[in-house]
Amino acid sequence: MFAQHGVTVEARRDHLVDGTGRRFSLWNLASVCAMLDEQQWPDTITHHVGVLLSPAPSLSDLDDEQLAAALVLRLLPRDGLAPDAHPGAEQIAPGLVVVPAVQTEHEILTPSERDLALRGDLALLRARAQRNLEALAGSAEVHHQEVVVDRPEHAVHVMVGESPFVASLSLALETVLGRFGHADSGYGVLVATPYRHQLGYRVVDGPDSIGAVGHLADLAAHGFSAAPGPLSPHVHWVHEGQWHPVAPDALPEPLVRAIAP
């Protein structure tokens, strides 16, 4: 495919390198192909190569209206960001931060706070990014499945999709829950964000919710270690806007009280 564009590449373990030293990652392509039928792979690969070789967009390519429409809040690992690029990034849980991203036709940009500030008030831009994420939560193409590992009352819900914002939809939980006929009963939601294309959740609705923690923990650990774009190997209890790490043997006291029979 690269040869069709006049580019010669050398294959490495998880990426390609051309004669100038440019590195082309294969992680995103692998993640997308894993969710498609094999007959769809050739067209997907052709499109991906075209995107990789297209000139990289920048904020200056977007007018104010285009920028506002392209902003989306994104969940990212703290260690994946340059330390001086997002000094005000909200850390919602250990190792996880939320930043405004810009979704262009072929690429997702994560501009620095300084670059975004040149385009407008950061608080207003972030608010627009949140609204756009809420809209995406109600419309993104995802595969949603209720997963029962042992007992039906311990079931969890798993969403997977091509969008790299699927895990970020955990920042718009109310919309996600409503889309699939669920609602926070006042006790919060257990959430797993293993990698950017997957989101697992279970509404806390009583003592049986405890049985779901282990299943979400397995989901998080496996996806984090095996899939492209890892985010977090942990499960979090999202309650009243706060994220609390949980594990089958380490439940926050407020959660224990909430589910006590």
PDB file of N, CA and C in Angstrom, residues 59-139:
ATOM      1  N   LEU A  59      -4.271  23.238  14.192  1.00  0.00           N
ATOM      2  CA  LEU A  59      -5.371  24.109  14.600  1.00  0.00           C
ATOM      3  C   LEU A  59      -5.584  25.248  13.615  1.00  0.00           C
ATOM      4  N   SER A  60      -4.504  25.703  13.015  1.00  0.00           N
ATOM      5  CA  SER A  60      -4.612  26.840  12.093  1.00  0.00           C
ATOM      6  C   SER A  60      -5.407  26.487  10.840  1.00  0.00           C
ATOM      7  N   ASP A  61      -5.594  25.192  10.581  1.00  0.00           N
ATOM      8  CA  ASP A  61      -6.383  24.779   9.419  1.00  0.00           C
ATOM      9  C   ASP A  61      -7.886  24.901   9.671  1.00  0.00           C
ATOM     10  N   LEU A  62      -8.281  25.140  10.927  1.00  0.00           N
ATOM     11  CA  LEU A  62      -9.691  25.189  11.302  1.00  0.00           C
ATOM     12  C   LEU A  62     -10.099  26.608  11.662  1.00  0.00           C
ATOM     13  N   ASP A  63     -11.246  27.058  11.134  1.00  0.00           N
ATOM     14  CA  ASP A  63     -11.766  28.338  11.589  1.00  0.00           C
ATOM     15  C   ASP A  63     -12.478  28.115  12.922  1.00  0.00           C
ATOM     16  N   ASP A  64     -12.973  29.180  13.526  1.00  0.00           N
ATOM     17  CA  ASP A  64     -13.556  29.064  14.866  1.00  0.00           C
ATOM     18  C   ASP A  64     -14.756  28.123  14.896  1.00  0.00           C
ATOM     19  N   GLU A  65     -15.579  28.179  13.872  1.00  0.00           N
ATOM     20  CA  GLU A  65     -16.756  27.313  13.832  1.00  0.00           C
ATOM     21  C   GLU A  65     -16.356  25.850  13.690  1.00  0.00           C
ATOM     22  N   GLN A  66     -15.377  25.585  12.844  1.00  0.00           N
ATOM     23  CA  GLN A  66     -14.908  24.211  12.663  1.00  0.00           C
ATOM     24  C   GLN A  66     -14.261  23.680  13.935  1.00  0.00           C
ATOM     25  N   LEU A  67     -13.505  24.537  14.602  1.00  0.00           N
ATOM     26  CA  LEU A  67     -12.858  24.117  15.845  1.00  0.00           C
ATOM     27  C   LEU A  67     -13.901  23.765  16.899  1.00  0.00           C
ATOM     28  N   ALA A  68     -14.910  24.613  17.034  1.00  0.00           N
ATOM     29  CA  ALA A  68     -15.950  24.357  18.033  1.00  0.00           C
ATOM     30  C   ALA A  68     -16.648  23.025  17.774  1.00  0.00           C
ATOM     31  N   ALA A  69     -16.867  22.705  16.504  1.00  0.00           N
ATOM     32  CA  ALA A  69     -17.549  21.456  16.161  1.00  0.00           C
ATOM     33  C   ALA A  69     -16.658  20.236  16.362  1.00  0.00           C
ATOM     34  N   ALA A  70     -15.337  20.442  16.323  1.00  0.00           N
ATOM     35  CA  ALA A  70     -14.397  19.318  16.378  1.00  0.00           C
ATOM     36  C   ALA A  70     -13.908  19.009  17.782  1.00  0.00           C
ATOM     37  N   LEU A  71     -14.151  19.898  18.736  1.00  0.00           N
ATOM     38  CA  LEU A  71     -13.667  19.681  20.100  1.00  0.00           C
ATOM     39  C   LEU A  71     -14.415  18.536  20.780  1.00  0.00           C
ATOM     40  N   VAL A  72     -13.662  17.658  21.441  1.00  0.00           N
ATOM     41  CA  VAL A  72     -14.254  16.548  22.196  1.00  0.00           C
ATOM     42  C   VAL A  72     -13.382  16.286  23.418  1.00  0.00           C
ATOM     43  N   LEU A  73     -14.007  16.148  24.587  1.00  0.00           N
ATOM     44  CA  LEU A  73     -13.231  15.777  25.775  1.00  0.00           C
ATOM     45  C   LEU A  73     -12.714  14.353  25.606  1.00  0.00           C
ATOM     46  N   ARG A  74     -11.476  14.146  26.063  1.00  0.00           N
ATOM     47  CA  ARG A  74     -10.868  12.824  25.891  1.00  0.00           C
ATOM     48  C   ARG A  74     -10.189  12.362  27.170  1.00  0.00           C
ATOM     49  N   LEU A  75     -10.382  11.102  27.483  1.00  0.00           N
ATOM     50  CA  LEU A  75      -9.718  10.465  28.618  1.00  0.00           C
ATOM     51  C   LEU A  75      -8.385   9.907  28.135  1.00  0.00           C
ATOM     52  N   LEU A  76      -7.297  10.269  28.836  1.00  0.00           N
ATOM     53  CA  LEU A  76      -5.962   9.848  28.420  1.00  0.00           C
ATOM     54  C   LEU A  76      -5.129   9.454  29.631  1.00  0.00           C
ATOM     55  N   PRO A  77      -4.124   8.601  29.428  1.00  0.00           N
ATOM     56  CA  PRO A  77      -3.197   8.304  30.522  1.00  0.00           C
ATOM     57  C   PRO A  77      -2.284   9.493  30.760  1.00  0.00           C
ATOM     58  N   ARG A  78      -2.041   9.823  32.001  1.00  0.00           N
ATOM     59  CA  ARG A  78      -1.198  10.968  32.339  1.00  0.00           C
ATOM     60  C   ARG A  78       0.179  10.856  31.699  1.00  0.00           C
ATOM     61  N   ASP A  79       0.751   9.656  31.701  1.00  0.00           N
ATOM     62  CA  ASP A  79       2.108   9.520  31.176  1.00  0.00           C
ATOM     63  C   ASP A  79       2.162   9.579  29.656  1.00  0.00           C
ATOM     64  N   GLY A  80       1.004   9.704  29.001  1.00  0.00           N
ATOM     65  CA  GLY A  80       0.989   9.842  27.556  1.00  0.00           C
ATOM     66  C   GLY A  80       1.017  11.283  27.089  1.00  0.00           C
ATOM     67  N   LEU A  81       1.030  12.231  28.029  1.00  0.00           N
ATOM     68  CA  LEU A  81       1.038  13.653  27.701  1.00  0.00           C
ATOM     69  C   LEU A  81       2.375  14.281  28.056  1.00  0.00           C
ATOM     70  N   ALA A  82       2.788  15.240  27.246  1.00  0.00           N
ATOM     71  CA  ALA A  82       3.981  16.009  27.593  1.00  0.00           C
ATOM     72  C   ALA A  82       3.698  16.761  28.890  1.00  0.00           C
ATOM     73  N   PRO A  83       4.588  16.695  29.871  1.00  0.00           N
ATOM     74  CA  PRO A  83       4.305  17.261  31.199  1.00  0.00           C
ATOM     75  C   PRO A  83       4.021  18.754  31.210  1.00  0.00           C
ATOM     76  N   ASP A  84       4.589  19.497  30.253  1.00  0.00           N
ATOM     77  CA  ASP A  84       4.399  20.947  30.257  1.00  0.00           C
ATOM     78  C   ASP A  84       3.307  21.405  29.294  1.00  0.00           C
ATOM     79  N   ALA A  85       2.673  20.472  28.585  1.00  0.00           N
ATOM     80  CA  ALA A  85       1.678  20.855  27.582  1.00  0.00           C
ATOM     81  C   ALA A  85       0.289  21.051  28.173  1.00  0.00           C
ATOM     82  N   HIS A  86       0.006  20.366  29.286  1.00  0.00           N
ATOM     83  CA  HIS A  86      -1.332  20.420  29.878  1.00  0.00           C
ATOM     84  C   HIS A  86      -1.236  20.557  31.393  1.00  0.00           C
ATOM     85  N   PRO A  87      -0.665  21.650  31.870  1.00  0.00           N
ATOM     86  CA  PRO A  87      -0.499  21.807  33.325  1.00  0.00           C
ATOM     87  C   PRO A  87      -1.817  21.859  34.077  1.00  0.00           C
ATOM     88  N   GLY A  88      -2.894  22.257  33.400  1.00  0.00           N
ATOM     89  CA  GLY A  88      -4.185  22.356  34.066  1.00  0.00           C
ATOM     90  C   GLY A  88      -5.102  21.181  33.806  1.00  0.00           C
ATOM     91  N   ALA A  89      -4.568  20.104  33.230  1.00  0.00           N
ATOM     92  CA  ALA A  89      -5.407  18.943  32.920  1.00  0.00           C
ATOM     93  C   ALA A  89      -6.029  18.366  34.186  1.00  0.00           C
ATOM     94  N   GLU A  90      -7.315  18.070  34.122  1.00  0.00           N
ATOM     95  CA  GLU A  90      -8.014  17.498  35.272  1.00  0.00           C
ATOM     96  C   GLU A  90      -7.631  16.033  35.443  1.00  0.00           C
ATOM     97  N   GLN A  91      -7.112  15.678  36.613  1.00  0.00           N
ATOM     98  CA  GLN A  91      -6.831  14.276  36.922  1.00  0.00           C
ATOM     99  C   GLN A  91      -8.040  13.714  37.649  1.00  0.00           C
ATOM    100  N   ILE A  92      -8.768  12.830  36.982  1.00  0.00           N
ATOM    101  CA  ILE A  92      -9.992  12.311  37.587  1.00  0.00           C
ATOM    102  C   ILE A  92      -9.734  11.062  38.418  1.00  0.00           C
ATOM    103  N   ALA A  93      -8.591  10.430  38.189  1.00  0.00           N
ATOM    104  CA  ALA A  93      -8.192   9.246  38.952  1.00  0.00           C
ATOM    105  C   ALA A  93      -6.686   9.110  38.797  1.00  0.00           C
ATOM    106  N   PRO A  94      -6.024   8.395  39.680  1.00  0.00           N
ATOM    107  CA  PRO A  94      -4.578   8.221  39.552  1.00  0.00           C
ATOM    108  C   PRO A  94      -4.195   7.711  38.158  1.00  0.00           C
ATOM    109  N   GLY A  95      -3.386   8.503  37.460  1.00  0.00           N
ATOM    110  CA  GLY A  95      -2.920   8.103  36.141  1.00  0.00           C
ATOM    111  C   GLY A  95      -3.835   8.440  34.996  1.00  0.00           C
ATOM    112  N   LEU A  96      -5.020   9.001  35.257  1.00  0.00           N
ATOM    113  CA  LEU A  96      -5.976   9.333  34.204  1.00  0.00           C
ATOM    114  C   LEU A  96      -6.305  10.818  34.225  1.00  0.00           C
ATOM    115  N   VAL A  97      -6.236  11.449  33.056  1.00  0.00           N
ATOM    116  CA  VAL A  97      -6.549  12.874  32.950  1.00  0.00           C
ATOM    117  C   VAL A  97      -7.565  13.090  31.833  1.00  0.00           C
ATOM    118  N   VAL A  98      -8.185  14.265  31.881  1.00  0.00           N
ATOM    119  CA  VAL A  98      -9.173  14.654  30.874  1.00  0.00           C
ATOM    120  C   VAL A  98      -8.686  15.922  30.196  1.00  0.00           C
ATOM    121  N   VAL A  99      -8.618  15.904  28.867  1.00  0.00           N
ATOM    122  CA  VAL A  99      -8.173  17.074  28.113  1.00  0.00           C
ATOM    123  C   VAL A  99      -9.071  17.259  26.893  1.00  0.00           C
ATOM    124  N   PRO A 100      -9.196  18.483  26.390  1.00  0.00           N
ATOM    125  CA  PRO A 100      -9.922  18.693  25.141  1.00  0.00           C
ATOM    126  C   PRO A 100      -9.074  18.208  23.968  1.00  0.00           C
ATOM    127  N   ALA A 101      -9.671  17.433  23.095  1.00  0.00           N
ATOM    128  CA  ALA A 101      -9.016  16.986  21.871  1.00  0.00           C
ATOM    129  C   ALA A 101      -9.777  17.566  20.685  1.00  0.00           C
ATOM    130  N   VAL A 102      -9.161  17.493  19.522  1.00  0.00           N
ATOM    131  CA  VAL A 102      -9.776  18.015  18.304  1.00  0.00           C
ATOM    132  C   VAL A 102      -9.848  16.877  17.291  1.00  0.00           C
ATOM    133  N   GLN A 103     -11.050  16.500  16.926  1.00  0.00           N
ATOM    134  CA  GLN A 103     -11.252  15.388  15.997  1.00  0.00           C
ATOM    135  C   GLN A 103     -11.396  15.925  14.578  1.00  0.00           C
ATOM    136  N   THR A 104     -10.338  15.758  13.777  1.00  0.00           N
ATOM    137  CA  THR A 104     -10.390  16.156  12.374  1.00  0.00           C
ATOM    138  C   THR A 104     -10.823  14.953  11.545  1.00  0.00           C
ATOM    139  N   GLU A 105     -10.899  15.141  10.250  1.00  0.00           N
ATOM    140  CA  GLU A 105     -11.400  14.063   9.386  1.00  0.00           C
ATOM    141  C   GLU A 105     -10.528  12.817   9.472  1.00  0.00           C
ATOM    142  N   HIS A 106      -9.207  13.005   9.543  1.00  0.00           N
ATOM    143  CA  HIS A 106      -8.304  11.858   9.492  1.00  0.00           C
ATOM    144  C   HIS A 106      -7.438  11.680  10.727  1.00  0.00           C
ATOM    145  N   GLU A 107      -7.514  12.587  11.672  1.00  0.00           N
ATOM    146  CA  GLU A 107      -6.584  12.515  12.796  1.00  0.00           C
ATOM    147  C   GLU A 107      -7.180  13.208  14.017  1.00  0.00           C
ATOM    148  N   ILE A 108      -6.737  12.788  15.186  1.00  0.00           N
ATOM    149  CA  ILE A 108      -7.144  13.433  16.427  1.00  0.00           C
ATOM    150  C   ILE A 108      -5.962  14.221  16.970  1.00  0.00           C
ATOM    151  N   LEU A 109      -6.172  15.496  17.188  1.00  0.00           N
ATOM    152  CA  LEU A 109      -5.132  16.364  17.731  1.00  0.00           C
ATOM    153  C   LEU A 109      -5.354  16.541  19.226  1.00  0.00           C
ATOM    154  N   THR A 110      -4.264  16.656  19.952  1.00  0.00           N
ATOM    155  CA  THR A 110      -4.335  16.987  21.375  1.00  0.00           C
ATOM    156  C   THR A 110      -3.507  18.245  21.591  1.00  0.00           C
ATOM    157  N   PRO A 111      -4.072  19.405  21.247  1.00  0.00           N
ATOM    158  CA  PRO A 111      -3.301  20.649  21.333  1.00  0.00           C
ATOM    159  C   PRO A 111      -2.968  21.008  22.771  1.00  0.00           C
ATOM    160  N   SER A 112      -1.857  21.691  22.935  1.00  0.00           N
ATOM    161  CA  SER A 112      -1.465  22.143  24.268  1.00  0.00           C
ATOM    162  C   SER A 112      -2.428  23.218  24.756  1.00  0.00           C
ATOM    163  N   GLU A 113      -2.434  23.435  26.057  1.00  0.00           N
ATOM    164  CA  GLU A 113      -3.282  24.489  26.616  1.00  0.00           C
ATOM    165  C   GLU A 113      -2.908  25.846  26.035  1.00  0.00           C
ATOM    166  N   ARG A 114      -1.628  26.044  25.825  1.00  0.00           N
ATOM    167  CA  ARG A 114      -1.180  27.331  25.270  1.00  0.00           C
ATOM    168  C   ARG A 114      -1.752  27.538  23.877  1.00  0.00           C
ATOM    169  N   ASP A 115      -1.704  26.504  23.037  1.00  0.00           N
ATOM    170  CA  ASP A 115      -2.236  26.635  21.681  1.00  0.00           C
ATOM    171  C   ASP A 115      -3.750  26.839  21.695  1.00  0.00           C
ATOM    172  N   LEU A 116      -4.452  26.118  22.571  1.00  0.00           N
ATOM    173  CA  LEU A 116      -5.899  26.299  22.650  1.00  0.00           C
ATOM    174  C   LEU A 116      -6.266  27.684  23.146  1.00  0.00           C
ATOM    175  N   ALA A 117      -5.492  28.195  24.100  1.00  0.00           N
ATOM    176  CA  ALA A 117      -5.780  29.512  24.668  1.00  0.00           C
ATOM    177  C   ALA A 117      -5.677  30.610  23.616  1.00  0.00           C
ATOM    178  N   LEU A 118      -4.907  30.363  22.572  1.00  0.00           N
ATOM    179  CA  LEU A 118      -4.805  31.341  21.491  1.00  0.00           C
ATOM    180  C   LEU A 118      -6.080  31.400  20.657  1.00  0.00           C
ATOM    181  N   ARG A 119      -6.941  30.395  20.813  1.00  0.00           N
ATOM    182  CA  ARG A 119      -8.169  30.328  20.029  1.00  0.00           C
ATOM    183  C   ARG A 119      -9.415  30.698  20.822  1.00  0.00           C
ATOM    184  N   GLY A 120      -9.261  30.914  22.130  1.00  0.00           N
ATOM    185  CA  GLY A 120     -10.424  31.292  22.920  1.00  0.00           C
ATOM    186  C   GLY A 120     -10.251  30.982  24.390  1.00  0.00           C
ATOM    187  N   ASP A 121     -11.285  31.287  25.153  1.00  0.00           N
ATOM    188  CA  ASP A 121     -11.267  31.023  26.587  1.00  0.00           C
ATOM    189  C   ASP A 121     -11.255  29.515  26.830  1.00  0.00           C
ATOM    190  N   LEU A 122     -10.288  29.044  27.623  1.00  0.00           N
ATOM    191  CA  LEU A 122     -10.137  27.606  27.831  1.00  0.00           C
ATOM    192  C   LEU A 122     -11.376  26.979  28.472  1.00  0.00           C
ATOM    193  N   ALA A 123     -11.981  27.679  29.414  1.00  0.00           N
ATOM    194  CA  ALA A 123     -13.165  27.136  30.084  1.00  0.00           C
ATOM    195  C   ALA A 123     -14.321  26.968  29.095  1.00  0.00           C
ATOM    196  N   LEU A 124     -14.487  27.938  28.204  1.00  0.00           N
ATOM    197  CA  LEU A 124     -15.561  27.850  27.214  1.00  0.00           C
ATOM    198  C   LEU A 124     -15.289  26.745  26.196  1.00  0.00           C
ATOM    199  N   LEU A 125     -14.029  26.607  25.788  1.00  0.00           N
ATOM    200  CA  LEU A 125     -13.676  25.558  24.838  1.00  0.00           C
ATOM    201  C   LEU A 125     -13.868  24.175  25.462  1.00  0.00           C
ATOM    202  N   ARG A 126     -13.517  24.058  26.738  1.00  0.00           N
ATOM    203  CA  ARG A 126     -13.706  22.778  27.420  1.00  0.00           C
ATOM    204  C   ARG A 126     -15.200  22.453  27.550  1.00  0.00           C
ATOM    205  N   ALA A 127     -16.005  23.468  27.846  1.00  0.00           N
ATOM    206  CA  ALA A 127     -17.449  23.242  27.956  1.00  0.00           C
ATOM    207  C   ALA A 127     -18.027  22.774  26.623  1.00  0.00           C
ATOM    208  N   ARG A 128     -17.537  23.351  25.534  1.00  0.00           N
ATOM    209  CA  ARG A 128     -18.002  22.913  24.212  1.00  0.00           C
ATOM    210  C   ARG A 128     -17.563  21.470  23.942  1.00  0.00           C
ATOM    211  N   ALA A 129     -16.339  21.137  24.357  1.00  0.00           N
ATOM    212  CA  ALA A 129     -15.846  19.771  24.185  1.00  0.00           C
ATOM    213  C   ALA A 129     -16.711  18.777  24.958  1.00  0.00           C
ATOM    214  N   GLN A 130     -17.170  19.173  26.143  1.00  0.00           N
ATOM    215  CA  GLN A 130     -18.048  18.310  26.935  1.00  0.00           C
ATOM    216  C   GLN A 130     -19.393  18.116  26.234  1.00  0.00           C
ATOM    217  N   ARG A 131     -19.951  19.188  25.691  1.00  0.00           N
ATOM    218  CA  ARG A 131     -21.237  19.076  24.985  1.00  0.00           C
ATOM    219  C   ARG A 131     -21.107  18.165  23.766  1.00  0.00           C
ATOM    220  N   ASN A 132     -20.001  18.310  23.051  1.00  0.00           N
ATOM    221  CA  ASN A 132     -19.794  17.461  21.880  1.00  0.00           C
ATOM    222  C   ASN A 132     -19.631  15.992  22.285  1.00  0.00           C
ATOM    223  N   LEU A 133     -18.986  15.753  23.422  1.00  0.00           N
ATOM    224  CA  LEU A 133     -18.848  14.380  23.907  1.00  0.00           C
ATOM    225  C   LEU A 133     -20.212  13.807  24.276  1.00  0.00           C
ATOM    226  N   GLU A 134     -21.061  14.616  24.900  1.00  0.00           N
ATOM    227  CA  GLU A 134     -22.409  14.167  25.241  1.00  0.00           C
ATOM    228  C   GLU A 134     -23.165  13.764  23.972  1.00  0.00           C
ATOM    229  N   ALA A 135     -23.016  14.566  22.923  1.00  0.00           N
ATOM    230  CA  ALA A 135     -23.677  14.235  21.659  1.00  0.00           C
ATOM    231  C   ALA A 135     -23.121  12.937  21.085  1.00  0.00           C
ATOM    232  N   LEU A 136     -21.810  12.765  21.190  1.00  0.00           N
ATOM    233  CA  LEU A 136     -21.182  11.542  20.689  1.00  0.00           C
ATOM    234  C   LEU A 136     -21.652  10.320  21.473  1.00  0.00           C
ATOM    235  N   ALA A 137     -21.860  10.499  22.780  1.00  0.00           N
ATOM    236  CA  ALA A 137     -22.321   9.384  23.620  1.00  0.00           C
ATOM    237  C   ALA A 137     -23.683   8.871  23.170  1.00  0.00           C
ATOM    238  N   GLY A 138     -24.464   9.744  22.583  1.00  0.00           N
ATOM    239  CA  GLY A 138     -25.787   9.334  22.132  1.00  0.00           C
ATOM    240  C   GLY A 138     -25.834   8.849  20.703  1.00  0.00           C
ATOM    241  N   SER A 139     -24.705   8.987  19.972  1.00  0.00           N
ATOM    242  CA  SER A 139     -24.759   8.666  18.545  1.00  0.00           C
ATOM    243  C   SER A 139     -23.630   7.780  18.040  1.00  0.00           C
TER     244      SER A 139
END
